[in-house]
PDB file of C-alpha atoms in Angstrom:
ATOM      1  CA  UNK A 860       8.107  -5.025  27.623  1.00 42.00           C
ATOM      2  CA  UNK A 861       7.283  -5.768  31.314  1.00 39.00           C
ATOM      3  CA  UNK A 862       3.887  -7.064  30.231  1.00 45.00           C
ATOM      4  CA  UNK A 863       5.540  -9.401  27.731  1.00 48.00           C
ATOM      5  CA  UNK A 864       8.151 -10.667  30.179  1.00 46.00           C
ATOM      6  CA  UNK A 865       5.559 -11.538  32.778  1.00 46.00           C
ATOM      7  CA  UNK A 866       3.063 -12.835  30.261  1.00 49.00           C
ATOM      8  CA  UNK A 867       0.353 -10.456  31.446  1.00 74.00           C
ATOM      9  CA  UNK A 868      -1.302 -10.150  28.036  1.00 83.00           C
ATOM     10  CA  UNK A 869      -4.562 -12.064  27.982  1.00 87.00           C
ATOM     11  CA  UNK A 870      -7.758 -12.757  26.074  1.00 90.00           C
ATOM     12  CA  UNK A 871      -9.244  -9.698  27.756  1.00 90.00           C
ATOM     13  CA  UNK A 872      -6.504  -7.435  26.350  1.00 91.00           C
ATOM     14  CA  UNK A 873      -6.925  -9.054  22.917  1.00 91.00           C
ATOM     15  CA  UNK A 874     -10.688  -8.468  22.898  1.00 91.00           C
ATOM     16  CA  UNK A 875     -10.333  -4.911  24.190  1.00 91.00           C
ATOM     17  CA  UNK A 876      -7.845  -4.054  21.430  1.00 92.00           C
ATOM     18  CA  UNK A 877     -10.229  -5.404  18.760  1.00 92.00           C
ATOM     19  CA  UNK A 878     -13.147  -3.482  20.220  1.00 92.00           C
ATOM     20  CA  UNK A 879     -11.270  -0.185  20.584  1.00 92.00           C
ATOM     21  CA  UNK A 880      -9.607  -0.470  17.165  1.00 91.00           C
ATOM     22  CA  UNK A 881     -12.986  -1.032  15.506  1.00 89.00           C
ATOM     23  CA  UNK A 882     -14.367   2.031  17.273  1.00 90.00           C
ATOM     24  CA  UNK A 883     -11.399   4.214  16.310  1.00 90.00           C
ATOM     25  CA  UNK A 884     -10.385   4.803  19.941  1.00 90.00           C
ATOM     26  CA  UNK A 885      -6.822   3.739  19.167  1.00 89.00           C
ATOM     27  CA  UNK A 886      -4.689   3.971  16.038  1.00 84.00           C
ATOM     28  CA  UNK A 887      -2.934   6.755  14.108  1.00 80.00           C
ATOM     29  CA  UNK A 888      -6.004   7.900  12.170  1.00 77.00           C
ATOM     30  CA  UNK A 889      -8.370   8.114  15.135  1.00 82.00           C
ATOM     31  CA  UNK A 890     -11.072   6.576  12.949  1.00 84.00           C
ATOM     32  CA  UNK A 891     -12.787   3.171  12.903  1.00 86.00           C
ATOM     33  CA  UNK A 892     -11.027   0.536  10.807  1.00 84.00           C
ATOM     34  CA  UNK A 893     -12.074  -2.689   9.129  1.00 83.00           C
ATOM     35  CA  UNK A 894     -11.508  -6.172  10.498  1.00 83.00           C
ATOM     36  CA  UNK A 895      -8.928  -6.661   7.773  1.00 77.00           C
ATOM     37  CA  UNK A 896      -6.783  -3.862   9.201  1.00 85.00           C
ATOM     38  CA  UNK A 897      -7.196  -5.297  12.698  1.00 88.00           C
ATOM     39  CA  UNK A 898      -6.160  -8.697  11.357  1.00 87.00           C
ATOM     40  CA  UNK A 899      -2.932  -7.201   9.975  1.00 84.00           C
ATOM     41  CA  UNK A 900      -2.215  -5.525  13.331  1.00 89.00           C
ATOM     42  CA  UNK A 901      -2.752  -8.693  15.344  1.00 91.00           C
ATOM     43  CA  UNK A 902      -0.823 -10.952  13.009  1.00 89.00           C
ATOM     44  CA  UNK A 903       2.140  -8.597  13.297  1.00 89.00           C
ATOM     45  CA  UNK A 904       1.844  -8.723  17.110  1.00 91.00           C
ATOM     46  CA  UNK A 905       1.712 -12.520  17.039  1.00 90.00           C
ATOM     47  CA  UNK A 906       4.798 -12.624  14.824  1.00 90.00           C
ATOM     48  CA  UNK A 907       6.711 -10.441  17.311  1.00 90.00           C
ATOM     49  CA  UNK A 908       5.648 -12.585  20.267  1.00 90.00           C
ATOM     50  CA  UNK A 909       6.538 -15.784  18.424  1.00 90.00           C
ATOM     51  CA  UNK A 910       9.969 -14.339  17.654  1.00 91.00           C
ATOM     52  CA  UNK A 911      10.476 -13.377  21.307  1.00 88.00           C
ATOM     53  CA  UNK A 912       9.519 -16.869  22.461  1.00 88.00           C
ATOM     54  CA  UNK A 913      12.281 -18.335  20.271  1.00 90.00           C
ATOM     55  CA  UNK A 914      15.014 -15.746  20.829  1.00 91.00           C
ATOM     56  CA  UNK A 915      17.463 -15.524  23.718  1.00 90.00           C
ATOM     57  CA  UNK A 916      19.354 -12.703  25.402  1.00 88.00           C
ATOM     58  CA  UNK A 917      23.109 -12.480  25.995  1.00 88.00           C
ATOM     59  CA  UNK A 918      22.855 -14.883  28.924  1.00 87.00           C
ATOM     60  CA  UNK A 919      20.959 -17.492  26.948  1.00 89.00           C
ATOM     61  CA  UNK A 920      17.557 -16.830  28.507  1.00 89.00           C
ATOM     62  CA  UNK A 921      14.439 -16.749  26.360  1.00 88.00           C
ATOM     63  CA  UNK A 922      13.097 -13.241  25.859  1.00 86.00           C
ATOM     64  CA  UNK A 923       9.608 -14.643  26.426  1.00 86.00           C
ATOM     65  CA  UNK A 924       8.788 -18.014  27.932  1.00 86.00           C
ATOM     66  CA  UNK A 925       5.802 -18.480  25.642  1.00 87.00           C
ATOM     67  CA  UNK A 926       3.403 -16.510  23.474  1.00 89.00           C
ATOM     68  CA  UNK A 927       0.490 -15.648  25.809  1.00 89.00           C
ATOM     69  CA  UNK A 928      -1.777 -14.911  22.843  1.00 90.00           C
ATOM     70  CA  UNK A 929      -1.113 -18.078  20.856  1.00 88.00           C
ATOM     71  CA  UNK A 930      -4.299 -19.667  19.540  1.00 89.00           C
ATOM     72  CA  UNK A 931      -6.570 -16.641  19.966  1.00 90.00           C
ATOM     73  CA  UNK A 932      -8.954 -16.030  17.095  1.00 89.00           C
ATOM     74  CA  UNK A 933      -7.997 -13.264  14.681  1.00 88.00           C
ATOM     75  CA  UNK A 934     -10.973 -11.349  13.202  1.00 84.00           C
ATOM     76  CA  UNK A 935     -11.394 -11.689   9.468  1.00 78.00           C
ATOM     77  CA  UNK A 936     -13.375  -9.464   7.164  1.00 67.00           C
ATOM     78  CA  UNK A 937     -16.122 -11.290   5.322  1.00 66.00           C
ATOM     79  CA  UNK A 938     -16.323 -10.536   1.609  1.00 57.00           C
ATOM     80  CA  UNK A 939     -13.777  -7.673   1.707  1.00 59.00           C
ATOM     81  CA  UNK A 940     -14.570  -4.877  -0.710  1.00 67.00           C
ATOM     82  CA  UNK A 941     -11.674  -4.603  -3.144  1.00 78.00           C
ATOM     83  CA  UNK A 942     -12.511  -1.708  -5.416  1.00 86.00           C
ATOM     84  CA  UNK A 943     -10.586  -1.330  -8.661  1.00 88.00           C
ATOM     85  CA  UNK A 944     -10.264   2.235  -9.933  1.00 91.00           C
ATOM     86  CA  UNK A 945     -11.550   2.522 -13.496  1.00 93.00           C
ATOM     87  CA  UNK A 946      -9.645   4.245 -16.283  1.00 94.00           C
ATOM     88  CA  UNK A 947     -12.363   6.894 -16.516  1.00 95.00           C
ATOM     89  CA  UNK A 948     -12.119   7.605 -12.778  1.00 96.00           C
ATOM     90  CA  UNK A 949      -8.341   7.887 -13.005  1.00 97.00           C
ATOM     91  CA  UNK A 950      -8.607  10.349 -15.890  1.00 97.00           C
ATOM     92  CA  UNK A 951     -11.131  12.402 -13.891  1.00 97.00           C
ATOM     93  CA  UNK A 952      -8.743  12.562 -10.927  1.00 97.00           C
ATOM     94  CA  UNK A 953      -5.820  13.383 -13.202  1.00 97.00           C
ATOM     95  CA  UNK A 954      -7.830  16.203 -14.791  1.00 97.00           C
ATOM     96  CA  UNK A 955      -8.519  17.939 -11.476  1.00 97.00           C
ATOM     97  CA  UNK A 956      -5.042  17.260 -10.070  1.00 96.00           C
ATOM     98  CA  UNK A 957      -3.880  20.546 -11.608  1.00 93.00           C
ATOM     99  CA  UNK A 958      -6.127  22.292  -9.074  1.00 95.00           C
ATOM    100  CA  UNK A 959      -4.610  20.358  -6.180  1.00 96.00           C
ATOM    101  CA  UNK A 960      -1.291  20.575  -4.356  1.00 96.00           C
ATOM    102  CA  UNK A 961       1.498  19.591  -6.767  1.00 97.00           C
ATOM    103  CA  UNK A 962       2.443  16.665  -4.528  1.00 97.00           C
ATOM    104  CA  UNK A 963      -0.930  15.052  -5.137  1.00 97.00           C
ATOM    105  CA  UNK A 964      -0.471  15.001  -8.912  1.00 97.00           C
ATOM    106  CA  UNK A 965       3.034  13.538  -8.625  1.00 97.00           C
ATOM    107  CA  UNK A 966       1.859  10.839  -6.208  1.00 97.00           C
ATOM    108  CA  UNK A 967      -1.197  10.060  -8.348  1.00 98.00           C
ATOM    109  CA  UNK A 968       0.811   9.456 -11.522  1.00 98.00           C
ATOM    110  CA  UNK A 969       3.497   7.427  -9.756  1.00 97.00           C
ATOM    111  CA  UNK A 970       0.870   5.272  -8.036  1.00 97.00           C
ATOM    112  CA  UNK A 971      -0.905   4.630 -11.352  1.00 97.00           C
ATOM    113  CA  UNK A 972       2.235   3.926 -13.342  1.00 96.00           C
ATOM    114  CA  UNK A 973       4.150   1.820 -10.772  1.00 96.00           C
ATOM    115  CA  UNK A 974       1.356   0.097  -8.851  1.00 93.00           C
ATOM    116  CA  UNK A 975       3.064   0.743  -5.518  1.00 94.00           C
ATOM    117  CA  UNK A 976       1.455   1.560  -2.187  1.00 92.00           C
ATOM    118  CA  UNK A 977       0.986   5.202  -1.308  1.00 95.00           C
ATOM    119  CA  UNK A 978       2.924   4.615   1.914  1.00 93.00           C
ATOM    120  CA  UNK A 979       6.003   3.639  -0.112  1.00 95.00           C
ATOM    121  CA  UNK A 980       5.546   6.489  -2.589  1.00 96.00           C
ATOM    122  CA  UNK A 981       5.240   9.076   0.173  1.00 96.00           C
ATOM    123  CA  UNK A 982       8.599   7.958   1.620  1.00 96.00           C
ATOM    124  CA  UNK A 983      10.592   8.246  -1.620  1.00 96.00           C
ATOM    125  CA  UNK A 984      13.724  10.378  -1.495  1.00 96.00           C
ATOM    126  CA  UNK A 985      15.718  11.860  -4.324  1.00 95.00           C
ATOM    127  CA  UNK A 986      18.477   9.326  -3.706  1.00 94.00           C
ATOM    128  CA  UNK A 987      15.943   6.635  -4.691  1.00 96.00           C
ATOM    129  CA  UNK A 988      15.372   8.230  -8.086  1.00 95.00           C
ATOM    130  CA  UNK A 989      17.763   7.460 -10.931  1.00 94.00           C
ATOM    131  CA  UNK A 990      16.768   9.759 -13.771  1.00 93.00           C
ATOM    132  CA  UNK A 991      19.665   8.636 -15.950  1.00 93.00           C
ATOM    133  CA  UNK A 992      18.705   4.959 -15.883  1.00 94.00           C
ATOM    134  CA  UNK A 993      14.980   5.750 -15.447  1.00 95.00           C
ATOM    135  CA  UNK A 994      14.442   3.621 -12.349  1.00 96.00           C
ATOM    136  CA  UNK A 995      13.082   3.948  -8.814  1.00 96.00           C
ATOM    137  CA  UNK A 996      14.489   2.147  -5.805  1.00 96.00           C
ATOM    138  CA  UNK A 997      11.805   0.965  -3.378  1.00 94.00           C
ATOM    139  CA  UNK A 998      13.383   0.633   0.052  1.00 92.00           C
ATOM    140  CA  UNK A 999      12.512  -2.499   1.991  1.00 87.00           C
ATOM    141  CA  UNK A1000      11.944  -0.493   5.168  1.00 87.00           C
ATOM    142  CA  UNK A1001       8.969   1.217   3.521  1.00 86.00           C
ATOM    143  CA  UNK A1002       7.566  -1.866   1.793  1.00 82.00           C
ATOM    144  CA  UNK A1003       4.936  -3.933   3.576  1.00 74.00           C
ATOM    145  CA  UNK A1004       6.771  -7.113   2.556  1.00 74.00           C
ATOM    146  CA  UNK A1005      10.210  -5.721   3.375  1.00 82.00           C
ATOM    147  CA  UNK A1006      11.201  -6.424  -0.222  1.00 79.00           C
ATOM    148  CA  UNK A1007      13.712  -3.896  -1.581  1.00 87.00           C
ATOM    149  CA  UNK A1008      13.730  -3.686  -5.365  1.00 91.00           C
ATOM    150  CA  UNK A1009      14.119  -1.389  -8.354  1.00 93.00           C
ATOM    151  CA  UNK A1010      11.642  -0.868 -11.156  1.00 94.00           C
ATOM    152  CA  UNK A1011      11.828   0.970 -14.481  1.00 94.00           C
ATOM    153  CA  UNK A1012       9.511   3.935 -14.897  1.00 94.00           C
ATOM    154  CA  UNK A1013       7.375   5.205 -17.730  1.00 96.00           C
ATOM    155  CA  UNK A1014       7.567   8.486 -19.590  1.00 96.00           C
ATOM    156  CA  UNK A1015       4.584   9.727 -17.555  1.00 96.00           C
ATOM    157  CA  UNK A1016       6.505   9.178 -14.329  1.00 97.00           C
ATOM    158  CA  UNK A1017       9.614  10.893 -15.668  1.00 96.00           C
ATOM    159  CA  UNK A1018       7.505  13.891 -16.581  1.00 96.00           C
ATOM    160  CA  UNK A1019       6.039  14.340 -13.082  1.00 96.00           C
ATOM    161  CA  UNK A1020       9.465  13.747 -11.541  1.00 96.00           C
ATOM    162  CA  UNK A1021      10.776  16.655 -13.587  1.00 95.00           C
ATOM    163  CA  UNK A1022       7.864  18.730 -12.300  1.00 93.00           C
ATOM    164  CA  UNK A1023       8.720  17.689  -8.749  1.00 94.00           C
ATOM    165  CA  UNK A1024      12.349  18.723  -9.306  1.00 93.00           C
ATOM    166  CA  UNK A1025      11.263  22.218 -10.263  1.00 92.00           C
ATOM    167  CA  UNK A1026       8.999  22.495  -7.222  1.00 92.00           C
ATOM    168  CA  UNK A1027      11.385  20.826  -4.828  1.00 89.00           C
ATOM    169  CA  UNK A1028      14.994  20.880  -6.089  1.00 83.00           C
ATOM    170  CA  UNK A1029      16.258  18.638  -3.310  1.00 75.00           C
ATOM    171  CA  UNK A1030      19.381  16.537  -3.523  1.00 77.00           C
ATOM    172  CA  UNK A1031      20.652  13.233  -2.170  1.00 81.00           C
ATOM    173  CA  UNK A1032      18.495  11.932   0.696  1.00 88.00           C
ATOM    174  CA  UNK A1033      15.974  14.766   0.910  1.00 93.00           C
ATOM    175  CA  UNK A1034      12.273  13.867   0.514  1.00 95.00           C
ATOM    176  CA  UNK A1035      10.916  13.840  -3.009  1.00 95.00           C
ATOM    177  CA  UNK A1036       7.486  14.766  -1.634  1.00 96.00           C
ATOM    178  CA  UNK A1037       8.252  16.982   1.367  1.00 95.00           C
ATOM    179  CA  UNK A1038       5.692  17.741   4.046  1.00 96.00           C
ATOM    180  CA  UNK A1039       4.144  21.189   3.433  1.00 94.00           C
ATOM    181  CA  UNK A1040       5.036  22.470   6.911  1.00 93.00           C
ATOM    182  CA  UNK A1041       8.406  20.727   7.301  1.00 94.00           C
ATOM    183  CA  UNK A1042      10.371  20.115   4.083  1.00 92.00           C
ATOM    184  CA  UNK A1043      12.865  17.941   5.954  1.00 92.00           C
ATOM    185  CA  UNK A1044      10.169  15.304   6.422  1.00 94.00           C
ATOM    186  CA  UNK A1045       8.174  13.270   3.909  1.00 95.00           C
ATOM    187  CA  UNK A1046       4.521  14.052   3.299  1.00 96.00           C
ATOM    188  CA  UNK A1047       2.293  11.741   5.332  1.00 94.00           C
ATOM    189  CA  UNK A1048      -0.020   9.203   3.740  1.00 90.00           C
ATOM    190  CA  UNK A1049      -2.810  10.649   5.922  1.00 93.00           C
ATOM    191  CA  UNK A1050      -2.496  14.018   4.192  1.00 96.00           C
ATOM    192  CA  UNK A1051      -2.392  12.273   0.814  1.00 96.00           C
ATOM    193  CA  UNK A1052      -5.557  10.406   1.788  1.00 94.00           C
ATOM    194  CA  UNK A1053      -7.261  13.710   2.600  1.00 96.00           C
ATOM    195  CA  UNK A1054      -6.156  15.121  -0.753  1.00 97.00           C
ATOM    196  CA  UNK A1055      -7.636  12.065  -2.471  1.00 96.00           C
ATOM    197  CA  UNK A1056     -11.041  12.830  -0.945  1.00 95.00           C
ATOM    198  CA  UNK A1057     -10.791  16.449  -2.038  1.00 96.00           C
ATOM    199  CA  UNK A1058      -9.872  15.395  -5.582  1.00 97.00           C
ATOM    200  CA  UNK A1059     -12.854  13.046  -5.746  1.00 96.00           C
ATOM    201  CA  UNK A1060     -15.119  15.939  -4.809  1.00 96.00           C
ATOM    202  CA  UNK A1061     -13.552  18.228  -7.423  1.00 96.00           C
ATOM    203  CA  UNK A1062     -13.935  15.522 -10.064  1.00 96.00           C
ATOM    204  CA  UNK A1063     -17.593  15.040  -9.188  1.00 95.00           C
ATOM    205  CA  UNK A1064     -17.056  11.402  -8.245  1.00 94.00           C
ATOM    206  CA  UNK A1065     -19.535   9.933  -5.824  1.00 90.00           C
ATOM    207  CA  UNK A1066     -17.776   8.708  -2.695  1.00 86.00           C
ATOM    208  CA  UNK A1067     -17.317   4.955  -2.746  1.00 85.00           C
ATOM    209  CA  UNK A1068     -16.025   2.961   0.195  1.00 81.00           C
ATOM    210  CA  UNK A1069     -12.771   1.265  -0.733  1.00 80.00           C
ATOM    211  CA  UNK A1070     -11.957   3.529  -3.661  1.00 89.00           C
ATOM    212  CA  UNK A1071      -8.777   5.170  -2.463  1.00 92.00           C
ATOM    213  CA  UNK A1072      -5.085   5.014  -3.194  1.00 94.00           C
ATOM    214  CA  UNK A1073      -5.050   1.224  -2.968  1.00 91.00           C
ATOM    215  CA  UNK A1074      -7.609   0.959  -5.762  1.00 93.00           C
ATOM    216  CA  UNK A1075      -4.827   2.207  -8.064  1.00 94.00           C
ATOM    217  CA  UNK A1076      -2.688  -0.768  -7.043  1.00 92.00           C
ATOM    218  CA  UNK A1077      -5.532  -3.095  -7.968  1.00 91.00           C
ATOM    219  CA  UNK A1078      -5.955  -1.265 -11.273  1.00 93.00           C
ATOM    220  CA  UNK A1079      -2.265  -1.763 -12.012  1.00 91.00           C
ATOM    221  CA  UNK A1080      -2.522  -5.509 -11.389  1.00 88.00           C
ATOM    222  CA  UNK A1081      -5.660  -5.816 -13.512  1.00 88.00           C
ATOM    223  CA  UNK A1082      -4.269  -3.708 -16.362  1.00 89.00           C
ATOM    224  CA  UNK A1083      -1.269  -6.055 -16.586  1.00 87.00           C
ATOM    225  CA  UNK A1084      -3.262  -9.255 -16.316  1.00 85.00           C
ATOM    226  CA  UNK A1085      -1.957 -10.448 -19.693  1.00 82.00           C
ATOM    227  CA  UNK A1086       1.650 -10.287 -18.441  1.00 86.00           C
ATOM    228  CA  UNK A1087       3.434 -13.224 -16.781  1.00 88.00           C
ATOM    229  CA  UNK A1088       2.827 -13.160 -13.021  1.00 85.00           C
ATOM    230  CA  UNK A1089       6.570 -13.082 -12.350  1.00 88.00           C
ATOM    231  CA  UNK A1090       6.896  -9.849 -14.312  1.00 88.00           C
ATOM    232  CA  UNK A1091       3.873  -8.297 -12.601  1.00 86.00           C
ATOM    233  CA  UNK A1092       5.163  -9.234  -9.132  1.00 86.00           C
ATOM    234  CA  UNK A1093       8.548  -7.651  -9.865  1.00 88.00           C
ATOM    235  CA  UNK A1094       6.987  -4.460 -11.205  1.00 90.00           C
ATOM    236  CA  UNK A1095       4.530  -4.009  -8.344  1.00 89.00           C
ATOM    237  CA  UNK A1096       6.721  -5.284  -5.532  1.00 85.00           C
ATOM    238  CA  UNK A1097       4.638  -8.345  -4.667  1.00 81.00           C
ATOM    239  CA  UNK A1098       6.596 -11.208  -3.133  1.00 79.00           C
ATOM    240  CA  UNK A1099       4.176 -13.945  -4.186  1.00 78.00           C
ATOM    241  CA  UNK A1100       1.747 -14.416  -7.063  1.00 79.00           C
ATOM    242  CA  UNK A1101      -0.798 -15.833  -4.634  1.00 76.00           C
ATOM    243  CA  UNK A1102      -1.411 -12.403  -3.113  1.00 72.00           C
ATOM    244  CA  UNK A1103      -1.913 -10.881  -6.561  1.00 76.00           C
ATOM    245  CA  UNK A1104      -4.432 -13.522  -7.605  1.00 70.00           C
ATOM    246  CA  UNK A1105      -6.356 -13.441  -4.335  1.00 68.00           C
ATOM    247  CA  UNK A1106      -6.475  -9.734  -3.586  1.00 68.00           C
ATOM    248  CA  UNK A1107      -5.569  -7.620  -6.608  1.00 71.00           C
ATOM    249  CA  UNK A1108      -6.431  -8.929 -10.039  1.00 71.00           C
ATOM    250  CA  UNK A1109     -10.021  -8.678 -11.181  1.00 71.00           C
ATOM    251  CA  UNK A1110     -11.089  -9.603 -14.702  1.00 68.00           C
ATOM    252  CA  UNK A1111     -13.699  -7.375 -16.347  1.00 69.00           C
ATOM    253  CA  UNK A1112     -16.329  -8.386 -18.889  1.00 75.00           C
ATOM    254  CA  UNK A1113     -14.202  -7.244 -21.817  1.00 74.00           C
ATOM    255  CA  UNK A1114     -11.314  -9.473 -20.753  1.00 70.00           C
ATOM    256  CA  UNK A1115     -13.621 -12.438 -20.214  1.00 71.00           C
ATOM    257  CA  UNK A1116     -15.231 -12.051 -23.637  1.00 80.00           C
ATOM    258  CA  UNK A1117     -11.838 -11.616 -25.286  1.00 75.00           C
ATOM    259  CA  UNK A1118     -10.617 -14.841 -23.679  1.00 74.00           C
ATOM    260  CA  UNK A1119     -13.632 -16.754 -25.037  1.00 78.00           C
ATOM    261  CA  UNK A1120     -13.147 -15.218 -28.501  1.00 82.00           C
ATOM    262  CA  UNK A1121      -9.474 -16.229 -28.505  1.00 78.00           C
ATOM    263  CA  UNK A1122     -10.534 -19.752 -27.557  1.00 75.00           C
ATOM    264  CA  UNK A1123     -13.017 -19.844 -30.411  1.00 81.00           C
ATOM    265  CA  UNK A1124     -10.357 -18.664 -32.890  1.00 83.00           C
ATOM    266  CA  UNK A1125      -7.874 -21.255 -31.622  1.00 82.00           C
ATOM    267  CA  UNK A1126     -10.416 -24.077 -32.020  1.00 81.00           C
ATOM    268  CA  UNK A1127     -11.322 -23.049 -35.566  1.00 74.00           C
TER     269      UNK A1127
END
């Protein structure tokens, strides 16, 4: 906070953060990250500084005279690799999930059936689950967009939720997917990421950069490409259709050919 008040942040600090983040010297994972991740980090920082430069304290003074980092160039990833998990790959992972920790199977099915981020899934609590009305509440505090919403769930999700109940008969606000060493806390997405890698190995899948939990979210968006964008956004928790079109949906050859065939039928 002292640095912000005195405006001591500079281009040098900006460049050092980018360099160290790329090298994995800073950050929760301790591993190198892509420019896209760094972009998200810096845009969040800029948003905070912009807010501080417009907000005042109890005595009417600005929290920050100006944003010292305004105008600095944010790194952007060129041609980001947005892998979409295939149905065959999902079935391979589902097949070996029986050999994994039970939490992995539950998270895998929920991620496939709801299209939500693994970070949101890992933070679910039993108070978010309504088995009677077959819905899940996604808390805004755990959503990247801050958008709190409810979605209906499929029979596949209900089945794994019943399995989770037997394994972890928690009530009210207890974690649905508790951490193995501390049941009072939610399982971390880092552990779930490690389990994903182990499942890939068990399934005999060759490691592919970008094929992780988020590739299930892209699969969800692509599987529902024939649905109205408004419906898809509500189901997956996207605030805008623009994000879906730019980053998530990817038409395959079958869909392209089907579209041309439908056009031919309509013309005839």
